[in-house]
Amino acid sequence: MKHLLITTIAAVVLVGCATTQSPEPSTAKAPDILIADAAFDGNIKAVKQH
């Protein structure tokens, strides 16, 4: 039982110390139309881009 506890603690410490990569900034440009106007007009493509 003690071995299981030590193994679990070691796993938690190793996972907690793992380095994470920051996400790349988005380069996609939002459409020129407002999302409310696109939804009102039924422009599904522009709504999906928002």
Short mmCIF file of C-alpha atoms in Angstrom, two decimals:
data_model
loop_
_atom_site.label_atom_id
_atom_site.label_comp_id
_atom_site.label_asym_id
_atom_site.label_seq_id
_atom_site.Cartn_x
_atom_site.Cartn_y
_atom_site.Cartn_z
CA MET A 1 0.00 0.00 0.00
CA LYS A 2 2.86 2.36 0.83
CA HIS A 3 4.46 1.61 -2.55
CA LEU A 4 1.22 2.56 -4.34
CA LEU A 5 1.02 5.85 -2.43
CA ILE A 6 4.60 6.78 -3.29
CA THR A 7 4.06 5.86 -6.94
CA THR A 8 0.90 7.97 -7.11
CA ILE A 9 2.60 10.98 -5.52
CA ALA A 10 5.57 10.65 -7.89
CA ALA A 11 3.24 10.51 -10.89
CA VAL A 12 1.37 13.63 -9.75
CA VAL A 13 4.63 15.52 -9.22
CA LEU A 14 5.97 14.52 -12.63
CA VAL A 15 2.77 15.52 -14.41
CA GLY A 16 2.63 18.80 -12.51
CA CYS A 17 6.19 19.68 -13.47
CA ALA A 18 5.68 19.00 -17.17
CA THR A 19 6.26 21.94 -19.47
CA THR A 20 3.35 23.10 -21.55
CA GLN A 21 3.52 24.81 -24.89
CA SER A 22 1.66 28.06 -25.22
CA PRO A 23 -0.81 28.10 -28.10
CA GLU A 24 0.20 29.99 -31.19
CA PRO A 25 -1.62 33.28 -31.67
CA SER A 26 -4.45 33.10 -34.13
CA THR A 27 -3.75 34.71 -37.48
CA ALA A 28 -7.29 34.33 -38.82
CA LYS A 29 -9.06 37.60 -39.51
CA ALA A 30 -12.68 38.01 -38.50
CA PRO A 31 -15.05 38.95 -41.32
CA ASP A 32 -15.98 42.60 -41.81
CA ILE A 33 -19.65 41.96 -41.03
CA LEU A 34 -20.94 41.94 -37.45
CA ILE A 35 -21.97 38.53 -36.14
CA ALA A 36 -25.48 39.79 -35.35
CA ASP A 37 -25.92 41.11 -38.90
CA ALA A 38 -24.58 37.89 -40.39
CA ALA A 39 -26.99 35.82 -38.29
CA PHE A 40 -29.92 38.08 -39.19
CA ASP A 41 -29.09 37.83 -42.90
CA GLY A 42 -28.60 34.05 -42.67
CA ASN A 43 -24.92 34.27 -43.62
CA ILE A 44 -23.82 31.01 -42.01
CA LYS A 45 -20.31 31.18 -43.44
CA ALA A 46 -19.62 34.54 -41.75
CA VAL A 47 -21.13 33.32 -38.46
CA LYS A 48 -18.84 30.27 -38.46
CA GLN A 49 -15.81 32.51 -39.05
CA HIS A 50 -16.54 34.52 -35.88
#
